[in-house]
PDB file of C-alpha atoms and ligand atoms in Angstrom:
ATOM      1  CA  MET A   1     -51.810-151.241 -16.311  1.00 98.00           C
ATOM      2  CA  ILE A   2     -50.282-153.181 -19.205  1.00 98.00           C
ATOM      3  CA  LEU A   3     -47.947-151.249 -21.467  1.00 98.00           C
ATOM      4  CA  PHE A   4     -47.617-151.972 -25.202  1.00 98.00           C
ATOM      5  CA  LYS A   5     -45.105-150.494 -27.601  1.00 98.00           C
ATOM      6  CA  GLU A   6     -45.971-152.613 -30.632  1.00 98.00           C
ATOM      7  CA  ALA A   7     -49.190-152.164 -32.554  1.00 98.00           C
ATOM      8  CA  ALA A   8     -49.519-155.849 -33.506  1.00 98.00           C
ATOM      9  CA  SER A   9     -49.216-157.088 -29.899  1.00 98.00           C
ATOM     10  CA  LEU A  10     -51.747-154.538 -28.710  1.00 98.00           C
ATOM     11  CA  THR A  11     -54.260-155.515 -31.405  1.00 98.00           C
ATOM     12  CA  GLU A  12     -53.782-159.180 -30.484  1.00 98.00           C
ATOM     13  CA  HIS A  13     -54.437-158.381 -26.814  1.00 98.00           C
ATOM     14  CA  ILE A  14     -57.556-156.340 -27.685  1.00 98.00           C
ATOM     15  CA  ASN A  15     -58.889-159.089 -29.969  1.00 98.00           C
ATOM     16  CA  LYS A  16     -58.654-161.581 -27.103  1.00 98.00           C
ATOM     17  CA  LEU A  17     -60.518-159.217 -24.770  1.00 98.00           C
ATOM     18  CA  LYS A  18     -63.217-158.635 -27.387  1.00 98.00           C
ATOM     19  CA  GLN A  19     -63.635-162.384 -27.906  1.00 98.00           C
ATOM     20  CA  LYS A  20     -64.374-162.609 -24.178  1.00 98.00           C
ATOM     21  CA  GLY A  21     -67.110-160.013 -24.704  1.00 98.00           C
ATOM     22  CA  TYR A  22     -65.368-157.013 -23.125  1.00 98.00           C
ATOM     23  CA  SER A  23     -66.174-153.537 -24.428  1.00 98.00           C
ATOM     24  CA  ILE A  24     -63.232-151.229 -25.160  1.00 98.00           C
ATOM     25  CA  GLY A  25     -63.031-147.485 -24.432  1.00 99.00           C
ATOM     26  CA  PHE A  26     -60.133-145.442 -25.793  1.00 99.00           C
ATOM     27  CA  ALA A  27     -58.693-142.051 -24.843  1.00 99.00           C
ATOM     28  CA  PRO A  28     -55.782-141.074 -27.122  1.00 98.00           C
ATOM     29  CA  THR A  29     -53.387-138.409 -25.812  1.00 98.00           C
ATOM     30  CA  MET A  30     -50.076-136.738 -26.531  1.00 98.00           C
ATOM     31  CA  GLY A  31     -49.020-137.047 -22.888  1.00 97.00           C
ATOM     32  CA  ALA A  32     -48.292-134.234 -20.413  1.00 96.00           C
ATOM     33  CA  LEU A  33     -51.442-135.460 -18.776  1.00 97.00           C
ATOM     34  CA  HIS A  34     -53.674-133.361 -16.540  1.00 96.00           C
ATOM     35  CA  TYR A  35     -57.033-133.927 -14.900  1.00 96.00           C
ATOM     36  CA  GLY A  36     -58.808-133.149 -18.161  1.00 97.00           C
ATOM     37  CA  HIS A  37     -57.258-136.320 -19.598  1.00 98.00           C
ATOM     38  CA  ILE A  38     -58.041-138.244 -16.430  1.00 98.00           C
ATOM     39  CA  SER A  39     -61.705-137.259 -16.775  1.00 98.00           C
ATOM     40  CA  LEU A  40     -61.668-139.027 -20.194  1.00 98.00           C
ATOM     41  CA  ILE A  41     -60.297-142.147 -18.490  1.00 98.00           C
ATOM     42  CA  GLU A  42     -62.964-141.905 -15.780  1.00 98.00           C
ATOM     43  CA  LYS A  43     -65.754-141.523 -18.359  1.00 98.00           C
ATOM     44  CA  SER A  44     -64.433-144.553 -20.212  1.00 98.00           C
ATOM     45  CA  LYS A  45     -64.217-146.610 -17.024  1.00 98.00           C
ATOM     46  CA  ASN A  46     -67.833-145.727 -16.216  1.00 98.00           C
ATOM     47  CA  THR A  47     -69.117-147.075 -19.525  1.00 98.00           C
ATOM     48  CA  CYS A  48     -66.610-149.620 -20.870  1.00 98.00           C
ATOM     49  CA  ASP A  49     -65.076-152.817 -19.454  1.00 98.00           C
ATOM     50  CA  ILE A  50     -61.537-152.040 -20.572  1.00 98.00           C
ATOM     51  CA  THR A  51     -59.970-148.593 -20.877  1.00 99.00           C
ATOM     52  CA  VAL A  52     -57.064-148.039 -23.233  1.00 99.00           C
ATOM     53  CA  SER A  53     -55.049-144.825 -23.485  1.00 99.00           C
ATOM     54  CA  SER A  54     -52.158-143.883 -25.748  1.00 99.00           C
ATOM     55  CA  ILE A  55     -49.335-141.396 -25.441  1.00 98.00           C
ATOM     56  CA  PHE A  56     -47.899-140.378 -28.784  1.00 98.00           C
ATOM     57  CA  ILE A  57     -46.717-136.908 -29.775  1.00 98.00           C
ATOM     58  CA  ASN A  58     -47.849-137.027 -33.368  1.00 98.00           C
ATOM     59  CA  PRO A  59     -45.382-135.191 -35.636  1.00 97.00           C
ATOM     60  CA  THR A  60     -47.786-134.900 -38.589  1.00 97.00           C
ATOM     61  CA  GLN A  61     -50.215-132.631 -36.732  1.00 97.00           C
ATOM     62  CA  PHE A  62     -47.653-129.947 -35.878  1.00 95.00           C
ATOM     63  CA  THR A  63     -47.455-127.087 -38.357  1.00 91.00           C
ATOM     64  CA  ASP A  64     -44.515-125.611 -36.502  1.00 86.00           C
ATOM     65  CA  ALA A  65     -41.501-127.906 -35.961  1.00 86.00           C
ATOM     66  CA  GLY A  66     -40.470-125.804 -32.943  1.00 86.00           C
ATOM     67  CA  ASP A  67     -43.827-126.452 -31.293  1.00 85.00           C
ATOM     68  CA  PHE A  68     -43.344-130.210 -31.817  1.00 92.00           C
ATOM     69  CA  GLU A  69     -39.878-130.115 -30.277  1.00 91.00           C
ATOM     70  CA  LYS A  70     -41.049-128.078 -27.298  1.00 88.00           C
ATOM     71  CA  TYR A  71     -44.141-130.182 -26.626  1.00 91.00           C
ATOM     72  CA  PRO A  72     -43.899-131.105 -22.925  1.00 91.00           C
ATOM     73  CA  VAL A  73     -42.884-134.684 -22.107  1.00 95.00           C
ATOM     74  CA  THR A  74     -43.725-135.963 -18.598  1.00 96.00           C
ATOM     75  CA  LEU A  75     -43.889-139.711 -19.199  1.00 98.00           C
ATOM     76  CA  GLY A  76     -43.118-140.895 -15.639  1.00 98.00           C
ATOM     77  CA  ASP A  77     -45.852-138.699 -14.139  1.00 98.00           C
ATOM     78  CA  ASP A  78     -48.259-139.656 -16.946  1.00 98.00           C
ATOM     79  CA  ILE A  79     -47.842-143.372 -16.201  1.00 98.00           C
ATOM     80  CA  LEU A  80     -48.444-142.737 -12.480  1.00 98.00           C
ATOM     81  CA  LEU A  81     -51.595-140.699 -13.186  1.00 98.00           C
ATOM     82  CA  LEU A  82     -53.003-143.300 -15.589  1.00 98.00           C
ATOM     83  CA  THR A  83     -52.260-146.150 -13.189  1.00 98.00           C
ATOM     84  CA  LYS A  84     -53.933-144.271 -10.318  1.00 98.00           C
ATOM     85  CA  ALA A  85     -56.959-143.574 -12.513  1.00 98.00           C
ATOM     86  CA  GLY A  86     -57.314-147.298 -13.224  1.00 98.00           C
ATOM     87  CA  CYS A  87     -56.432-147.221 -16.927  1.00 98.00           C
ATOM     88  CA  ASP A  88     -56.032-150.851 -18.061  1.00 99.00           C
ATOM     89  CA  VAL A  89     -53.805-150.549 -21.114  1.00 99.00           C
ATOM     90  CA  LEU A  90     -51.325-147.903 -22.297  1.00 99.00           C
ATOM     91  CA  PHE A  91     -50.040-147.783 -25.873  1.00 99.00           C
ATOM     92  CA  LEU A  92     -46.676-146.048 -26.194  1.00 98.00           C
ATOM     93  CA  PRO A  93     -45.691-146.408 -29.842  1.00 98.00           C
ATOM     94  CA  SER A  94     -42.673-145.070 -31.695  1.00 98.00           C
ATOM     95  CA  ILE A  95     -43.113-142.941 -34.838  1.00 97.00           C
ATOM     96  CA  ALA A  96     -42.201-145.983 -36.974  1.00 98.00           C
ATOM     97  CA  GLU A  97     -44.885-148.071 -35.280  1.00 98.00           C
ATOM     98  CA  VAL A  98     -47.576-145.501 -36.097  1.00 98.00           C
ATOM     99  CA  TYR A  99     -46.247-144.634 -39.546  1.00 98.00           C
ATOM    100  CA  PRO A 100     -44.613-147.867 -40.818  1.00 97.00           C
ATOM    101  CA  ASN A 101     -44.271-146.402 -44.328  1.00 97.00           C
ATOM    102  CA  GLY A 102     -42.963-143.057 -43.087  1.00 97.00           C
ATOM    103  CA  THR A 103     -44.896-139.902 -42.229  1.00 96.00           C
ATOM    104  CA  SER A 104     -44.790-138.527 -45.765  1.00 94.00           C
ATOM    105  CA  ALA A 105     -46.615-141.604 -47.109  1.00 93.00           C
ATOM    106  CA  ALA A 106     -49.532-141.110 -44.674  1.00 93.00           C
ATOM    107  CA  GLN A 107     -53.028-141.199 -46.205  1.00 96.00           C
ATOM    108  CA  HIS A 108     -54.949-138.036 -47.141  1.00 97.00           C
ATOM    109  CA  PHE A 109     -58.538-137.717 -45.874  1.00 98.00           C
ATOM    110  CA  GLU A 110     -61.182-135.652 -47.690  1.00 97.00           C
ATOM    111  CA  ILE A 111     -62.931-134.223 -44.656  1.00 97.00           C
ATOM    112  CA  GLY A 112     -64.304-131.146 -46.398  1.00 97.00           C
ATOM    113  CA  GLU A 113     -64.137-127.481 -45.496  1.00 96.00           C
ATOM    114  CA  ILE A 114     -63.980-128.045 -41.709  1.00 97.00           C
ATOM    115  CA  GLU A 115     -60.305-128.835 -42.359  1.00 97.00           C
ATOM    116  CA  PHE A 116     -59.651-125.263 -43.452  1.00 98.00           C
ATOM    117  CA  LEU A 117     -61.690-123.161 -41.008  1.00 98.00           C
ATOM    118  CA  LEU A 118     -60.446-121.578 -37.752  1.00 98.00           C
ATOM    119  CA  GLU A 119     -57.682-123.910 -36.445  1.00 98.00           C
ATOM    120  CA  GLY A 120     -57.291-125.275 -39.963  1.00 98.00           C
ATOM    121  CA  LYS A 121     -56.671-121.795 -41.359  1.00 98.00           C
ATOM    122  CA  PHE A 122     -54.003-120.956 -38.792  1.00 97.00           C
ATOM    123  CA  ARG A 123     -52.456-124.439 -38.648  1.00 96.00           C
ATOM    124  CA  PRO A 124     -52.464-125.711 -42.243  1.00 96.00           C
ATOM    125  CA  GLY A 125     -52.188-129.497 -42.405  1.00 96.00           C
ATOM    126  CA  HIS A 126     -52.973-129.888 -38.701  1.00 98.00           C
ATOM    127  CA  PHE A 127     -56.258-131.750 -39.151  1.00 98.00           C
ATOM    128  CA  GLN A 128     -54.822-134.074 -41.812  1.00 98.00           C
ATOM    129  CA  GLY A 129     -52.237-135.052 -39.195  1.00 98.00           C
ATOM    130  CA  VAL A 130     -54.954-135.574 -36.581  1.00 98.00           C
ATOM    131  CA  CYS A 131     -56.952-137.737 -39.014  1.00 98.00           C
ATOM    132  CA  GLN A 132     -53.872-139.783 -39.933  1.00 98.00           C
ATOM    133  CA  VAL A 133     -52.978-140.607 -36.354  1.00 98.00           C
ATOM    134  CA  VAL A 134     -56.548-141.120 -35.100  1.00 98.00           C
ATOM    135  CA  ASP A 135     -57.377-143.400 -38.047  1.00 98.00           C
ATOM    136  CA  ARG A 136     -54.261-145.479 -37.397  1.00 98.00           C
ATOM    137  CA  LEU A 137     -54.873-145.648 -33.623  1.00 98.00           C
ATOM    138  CA  LEU A 138     -58.529-146.624 -34.119  1.00 98.00           C
ATOM    139  CA  ASN A 139     -57.463-149.428 -36.433  1.00 98.00           C
ATOM    140  CA  ILE A 140     -54.984-150.693 -33.841  1.00 98.00           C
ATOM    141  CA  VAL A 141     -57.161-150.330 -30.715  1.00 98.00           C
ATOM    142  CA  LYS A 142     -60.575-150.980 -32.357  1.00 98.00           C
ATOM    143  CA  PRO A 143     -62.565-149.367 -29.519  1.00 98.00           C
ATOM    144  CA  GLY A 144     -66.358-149.236 -29.325  1.00 98.00           C
ATOM    145  CA  LYS A 145     -66.122-145.766 -27.763  1.00 98.00           C
ATOM    146  CA  LEU A 146     -63.615-142.984 -28.341  1.00 99.00           C
ATOM    147  CA  PHE A 147     -63.350-140.301 -25.623  1.00 98.00           C
ATOM    148  CA  MET A 148     -62.273-136.797 -26.653  1.00 98.00           C
ATOM    149  CA  GLY A 149     -62.130-133.474 -24.810  1.00 98.00           C
ATOM    150  CA  GLN A 150     -64.435-130.634 -25.777  1.00 98.00           C
ATOM    151  CA  LYS A 151     -61.578-128.133 -25.388  1.00 98.00           C
ATOM    152  CA  ASP A 152     -60.563-129.254 -28.877  1.00 98.00           C
ATOM    153  CA  TYR A 153     -64.057-128.625 -30.212  1.00 98.00           C
ATOM    154  CA  GLN A 154     -63.093-128.515 -33.888  1.00 98.00           C
ATOM    155  CA  GLN A 155     -60.969-131.641 -33.488  1.00 98.00           C
ATOM    156  CA  CYS A 156     -64.072-133.465 -32.187  1.00 98.00           C
ATOM    157  CA  LEU A 157     -66.016-132.388 -35.308  1.00 98.00           C
ATOM    158  CA  VAL A 158     -63.120-133.435 -37.554  1.00 98.00           C
ATOM    159  CA  VAL A 159     -62.859-136.870 -35.945  1.00 98.00           C
ATOM    160  CA  LYS A 160     -66.644-137.352 -36.251  1.00 98.00           C
ATOM    161  CA  ARG A 161     -66.261-136.580 -39.953  1.00 98.00           C
ATOM    162  CA  LEU A 162     -63.314-139.006 -40.229  1.00 98.00           C
ATOM    163  CA  VAL A 163     -65.311-141.783 -38.599  1.00 98.00           C
ATOM    164  CA  GLN A 164     -68.253-141.178 -41.002  1.00 97.00           C
ATOM    165  CA  LEU A 165     -65.844-141.231 -43.925  1.00 97.00           C
ATOM    166  CA  THR A 166     -64.034-144.407 -42.943  1.00 97.00           C
ATOM    167  CA  ASP A 167     -67.110-146.203 -41.592  1.00 97.00           C
ATOM    168  CA  LEU A 168     -65.257-147.193 -38.421  1.00 95.00           C
ATOM    169  CA  PRO A 169     -67.687-148.727 -35.896  1.00 96.00           C
ATOM    170  CA  VAL A 170     -66.917-146.354 -33.026  1.00 98.00           C
ATOM    171  CA  ASP A 171     -69.009-143.869 -30.998  1.00 98.00           C
ATOM    172  CA  ILE A 172     -67.359-140.562 -30.238  1.00 98.00           C
ATOM    173  CA  ILE A 173     -68.008-139.310 -26.732  1.00 98.00           C
ATOM    174  CA  THR A 174     -67.188-135.637 -26.159  1.00 98.00           C
ATOM    175  CA  VAL A 175     -66.199-134.893 -22.576  1.00 98.00           C
ATOM    176  CA  GLU A 176     -66.679-131.443 -21.010  1.00 97.00           C
ATOM    177  CA  THR A 177     -63.602-129.235 -20.501  1.00 97.00           C
ATOM    178  CA  LEU A 178     -62.084-129.262 -17.017  1.00 97.00           C
ATOM    179  CA  ARG A 179     -60.996-125.869 -15.704  1.00 98.00           C
ATOM    180  CA  GLU A 180     -58.707-124.379 -13.082  1.00 97.00           C
ATOM    181  CA  ALA A 181     -60.419-122.260 -10.379  1.00 97.00           C
ATOM    182  CA  SER A 182     -59.570-119.185 -12.517  1.00 98.00           C
ATOM    183  CA  GLY A 183     -61.586-120.596 -15.431  1.00 98.00           C
ATOM    184  CA  LEU A 184     -58.442-121.479 -17.442  1.00 98.00           C
ATOM    185  CA  ALA A 185     -59.103-124.622 -19.474  1.00 98.00           C
ATOM    186  CA  MET A 186     -56.756-127.440 -18.473  1.00 97.00           C
ATOM    187  CA  SER A 187     -54.212-128.028 -21.224  1.00 96.00           C
ATOM    188  CA  SER A 188     -50.801-129.644 -21.586  1.00 92.00           C
ATOM    189  CA  ARG A 189     -49.558-126.334 -22.955  1.00 92.00           C
ATOM    190  CA  ASN A 190     -50.297-124.613 -19.600  1.00 94.00           C
ATOM    191  CA  LEU A 191     -47.123-126.306 -18.314  1.00 92.00           C
ATOM    192  CA  ARG A 192     -45.176-123.808 -20.405  1.00 92.00           C
ATOM    193  CA  LEU A 193     -46.816-120.759 -18.784  1.00 96.00           C
ATOM    194  CA  ASN A 194     -45.169-118.902 -15.893  1.00 97.00           C
ATOM    195  CA  GLU A 195     -47.314-117.723 -12.930  1.00 97.00           C
ATOM    196  CA  GLN A 196     -48.156-114.307 -14.448  1.00 97.00           C
ATOM    197  CA  GLN A 197     -48.943-115.845 -17.845  1.00 98.00           C
ATOM    198  CA  LYS A 198     -51.171-118.412 -16.163  1.00 98.00           C
ATOM    199  CA  LYS A 199     -53.157-115.587 -14.520  1.00 98.00           C
ATOM    200  CA  ASP A 200     -53.422-113.725 -17.843  1.00 98.00           C
ATOM    201  CA  ALA A 201     -54.411-116.922 -19.676  1.00 98.00           C
ATOM    202  CA  ALA A 202     -57.678-117.016 -17.724  1.00 98.00           C
ATOM    203  CA  GLY A 203     -58.681-114.012 -19.889  1.00 98.00           C
ATOM    204  CA  ILE A 204     -59.803-116.413 -22.623  1.00 98.00           C
ATOM    205  CA  SER A 205     -62.444-118.116 -20.498  1.00 98.00           C
ATOM    206  CA  LYS A 206     -63.419-114.713 -19.051  1.00 98.00           C
ATOM    207  CA  MET A 207     -64.101-113.478 -22.595  1.00 98.00           C
ATOM    208  CA  LEU A 208     -65.995-116.657 -23.526  1.00 98.00           C
ATOM    209  CA  GLN A 209     -68.274-116.077 -20.539  1.00 98.00           C
ATOM    210  CA  TYR A 210     -68.582-112.373 -21.384  1.00 98.00           C
ATOM    211  CA  ILE A 211     -69.716-113.219 -24.913  1.00 98.00           C
ATOM    212  CA  LYS A 212     -72.084-115.915 -23.677  1.00 97.00           C
ATOM    213  CA  GLN A 213     -73.746-113.495 -21.270  1.00 96.00           C
ATOM    214  CA  ASN A 214     -74.010-110.603 -23.702  1.00 97.00           C
ATOM    215  CA  ILE A 215     -74.945-112.435 -26.859  1.00 95.00           C
ATOM    216  CA  PRO A 216     -78.644-111.591 -26.599  1.00 92.00           C
ATOM    217  CA  THR A 217     -78.043-107.832 -26.428  1.00 95.00           C
ATOM    218  CA  ILE A 218     -74.803-106.825 -28.176  1.00 96.00           C
ATOM    219  CA  LEU A 219     -73.916-107.160 -31.888  1.00 97.00           C
ATOM    220  CA  PHE A 220     -71.839-110.311 -32.507  1.00 97.00           C
ATOM    221  CA  SER A 221     -69.151-108.309 -34.341  1.00 97.00           C
ATOM    222  CA  GLU A 222     -68.881-105.931 -31.353  1.00 98.00           C
ATOM    223  CA  LEU A 223     -68.536-108.835 -28.930  1.00 98.00           C
ATOM    224  CA  GLU A 224     -65.764-110.388 -31.002  1.00 98.00           C
ATOM    225  CA  LYS A 225     -63.970-107.036 -31.258  1.00 98.00           C
ATOM    226  CA  TYR A 226     -64.287-106.384 -27.527  1.00 98.00           C
ATOM    227  CA  ALA A 227     -62.865-109.826 -26.649  1.00 98.00           C
ATOM    228  CA  ARG A 228     -59.966-109.434 -29.061  1.00 98.00           C
ATOM    229  CA  ASN A 229     -59.041-106.010 -27.648  1.00 98.00           C
ATOM    230  CA  TYR A 230     -59.461-107.199 -24.075  1.00 98.00           C
ATOM    231  CA  LEU A 231     -57.037-110.089 -24.642  1.00 98.00           C
ATOM    232  CA  LEU A 232     -54.474-107.905 -26.384  1.00 98.00           C
ATOM    233  CA  GLY A 233     -54.671-105.474 -23.452  1.00 98.00           C
ATOM    234  CA  SER A 234     -54.222-108.151 -20.804  1.00 97.00           C
ATOM    235  CA  GLY A 235     -51.125-110.202 -21.501  1.00 98.00           C
ATOM    236  CA  PHE A 236     -51.949-111.835 -24.850  1.00 98.00           C
ATOM    237  CA  THR A 237     -49.541-111.036 -27.638  1.00 98.00           C
ATOM    238  CA  LYS A 238     -51.605-112.204 -30.630  1.00 98.00           C
ATOM    239  CA  VAL A 239     -55.195-113.276 -31.214  1.00 98.00           C
ATOM    240  CA  ASP A 240     -55.741-115.731 -34.088  1.00 98.00           C
ATOM    241  CA  TYR A 241     -59.516-115.660 -33.813  1.00 98.00           C
ATOM    242  CA  VAL A 242     -62.529-114.887 -31.695  1.00 98.00           C
ATOM    243  CA  SER A 243     -65.434-116.489 -33.498  1.00 98.00           C
ATOM    244  CA  ILE A 244     -69.124-116.883 -32.792  1.00 98.00           C
ATOM    245  CA  ALA A 245     -69.946-119.798 -35.050  1.00 98.00           C
ATOM    246  CA  ASP A 246     -72.521-122.393 -36.011  1.00 97.00           C
ATOM    247  CA  ALA A 247     -71.860-125.344 -33.675  1.00 97.00           C
ATOM    248  CA  ALA A 248     -72.112-127.910 -36.494  1.00 96.00           C
ATOM    249  CA  THR A 249     -70.334-126.198 -39.403  1.00 97.00           C
ATOM    250  CA  LEU A 250     -68.159-123.594 -37.628  1.00 98.00           C
ATOM    251  CA  HIS A 251     -69.307-120.992 -40.164  1.00 97.00           C
ATOM    252  CA  PRO A 252     -69.283-117.519 -38.612  1.00 97.00           C
ATOM    253  CA  VAL A 253     -72.737-116.419 -37.484  1.00 96.00           C
ATOM    254  CA  ARG A 254     -73.990-112.874 -37.096  1.00 92.00           C
ATOM    255  CA  SER A 255     -77.352-113.326 -35.351  1.00 89.00           C
ATOM    256  CA  ILE A 256     -79.386-115.653 -33.179  1.00 87.00           C
ATOM    257  CA  LYS A 257     -81.805-117.907 -35.055  1.00 87.00           C
ATOM    258  CA  GLU A 258     -84.154-120.427 -33.476  1.00 87.00           C
ATOM    259  CA  GLY A 259     -82.926-124.007 -33.713  1.00 87.00           C
ATOM    260  CA  ARG A 260     -79.347-123.011 -34.549  1.00 90.00           C
ATOM    261  CA  LYS A 261     -76.764-124.048 -31.973  1.00 95.00           C
ATOM    262  CA  LEU A 262     -73.808-121.735 -31.496  1.00 97.00           C
ATOM    263  CA  VAL A 263     -70.293-122.098 -30.161  1.00 98.00           C
ATOM    264  CA  VAL A 264     -67.808-119.360 -29.313  1.00 98.00           C
ATOM    265  CA  LEU A 265     -64.179-120.223 -30.034  1.00 98.00           C
ATOM    266  CA  ILE A 266     -60.973-118.360 -29.224  1.00 98.00           C
ATOM    267  CA  ALA A 267     -57.324-119.003 -30.126  1.00 98.00           C
ATOM    268  CA  ALA A 268     -54.653-116.634 -28.848  1.00 98.00           C
ATOM    269  CA  PHE A 269     -50.989-116.480 -27.954  1.00 98.00           C
ATOM    270  CA  ILE A 270     -49.229-115.568 -24.733  1.00 98.00           C
ATOM    271  CA  GLY A 271     -45.668-115.159 -25.948  1.00 94.00           C
ATOM    272  CA  GLU A 272     -44.929-118.306 -27.934  1.00 92.00           C
ATOM    273  CA  ILE A 273     -47.664-120.350 -26.321  1.00 93.00           C
ATOM    274  CA  ARG A 274     -50.876-120.773 -28.260  1.00 95.00           C
ATOM    275  CA  LEU A 275     -54.025-121.462 -26.263  1.00 97.00           C
ATOM    276  CA  ILE A 276     -57.505-122.409 -27.444  1.00 98.00           C
ATOM    277  CA  ASP A 277     -60.845-122.680 -25.688  1.00 98.00           C
ATOM    278  CA  ASN A 278     -64.544-122.589 -26.486  1.00 98.00           C
ATOM    279  CA  VAL A 279     -67.974-122.483 -24.971  1.00 98.00           C
ATOM    280  CA  ALA A 280     -71.135-123.940 -26.429  1.00 95.00           C
ATOM    281  CA  LEU A 281     -74.258-121.775 -26.133  1.00 92.00           C
ATOM    282  CA  ALA A 282     -77.755-122.922 -25.349  1.00 72.00           C
ATOM    283  CA  ASP A 283     -80.192-122.785 -28.346  1.00 61.00           C
TER     284      ASP A 283
HETATM  285  O1  PAF B 301     -55.956-133.970 -28.705  1.00 55.33           O
HETATM  286  C1  PAF B 301     -54.855-134.560 -28.763  1.00 55.33           C
HETATM  287  O2  PAF B 301     -54.138-134.706 -27.761  1.00 55.33           O
HETATM  288  C2  PAF B 301     -54.377-135.092 -30.098  1.00 55.33           C
HETATM  289  O3  PAF B 301     -54.738-134.247 -31.133  1.00 55.33           O
HETATM  290  C3  PAF B 301     -54.811-136.533 -30.382  1.00 55.33           C
HETATM  291  C4  PAF B 301     -56.318-136.657 -30.506  1.00 55.33           C
HETATM  292  C5  PAF B 301     -54.293-137.445 -29.276  1.00 55.33           C
HETATM  293  C6  PAF B 301     -54.192-136.987 -31.713  1.00 55.33           C
HETATM  294  O4  PAF B 301     -52.813-136.901 -31.689  1.00 55.33           O
END
C-alpha cells in the first residue's frame, strides 16, 4: 500500500494510473477502522483496478468539539487492516492539506432540505462539513466509484445530492451495514462503549427489526413511541429520533403506500456516545 500525505502528489499518482487505463475506487474514512470499512475496500477491489482509501478526521463535520477531540484514533491498526485487505493507496492528509484556505473559508453547498432533517436537525452544520470534505477528496482522488456505508443512510443521500450539484463524474455505491452477532451495527464509535453498553446498544437494531416486522399491522406513531420507550428503558439515556420515513426524501411517513420505499432510522445516546442505525423496508 502506498501512503500519500500531500494532495498534489496523490493526484499526480492517480492521473498516471488513469492514463494507463486503470479504474479507481475510493472509500473515504475517518479511521478507527472495523470490518464495515473493510467491506467497502473489498467491494471496491471487486469492481475497480485500484482501491484508494483515506483517513481524515474532518473537523468541519463535528457539531460538538468534544466529540471531535474524543474521536478514536487507531492509525497503526488501521494501516495493518487496510494493507491486509489489499488497499492500494492510503491518503493521510493534514487539516491544512484538505483545507488550504482554512476551515472557515470552506465552500457552502446548497443541498436542499435534506441538510436539515433528522441528523441535520440534531447536528447543525454536520452535512455542510461532510460535503466540504467529500467534495475536496473527490477532486483530489478523482475516482470512478465512491463506496459508502449504508449505516450513514442520510449521508449517502447527501453525497448523492452533492455529486448531482457539482457534476462530478462518480458513481456512488452504497454498501450494506455489517453487524455484530447481537445485531449492533459496526461503528467506530462502538470502541467507546464498555461491555454492558455494547449489549444495550444492540437495542437499536432490535427496535429496527421490531418496527420492520410490525409495520403492516401497528400504527406508525405507535411503533415509533414503543421503540423510543424501549430504548430509554434499556440503557439508552436519550433518543434523538425514531423515524419511519420516505427512503428518498426522509420526510416522515404515516402509512404504507404502493410504490413508496420506506426506511426506519434511529439515533440515540448511551451516555455520551451517540449511535445511529437504519433499516430499509421492502416496497
Ligand atoms: O462516514 C464517514 O466516515 C465520514 O463522514 C466521511 C464520509 C469519511 C467524511 O468525513
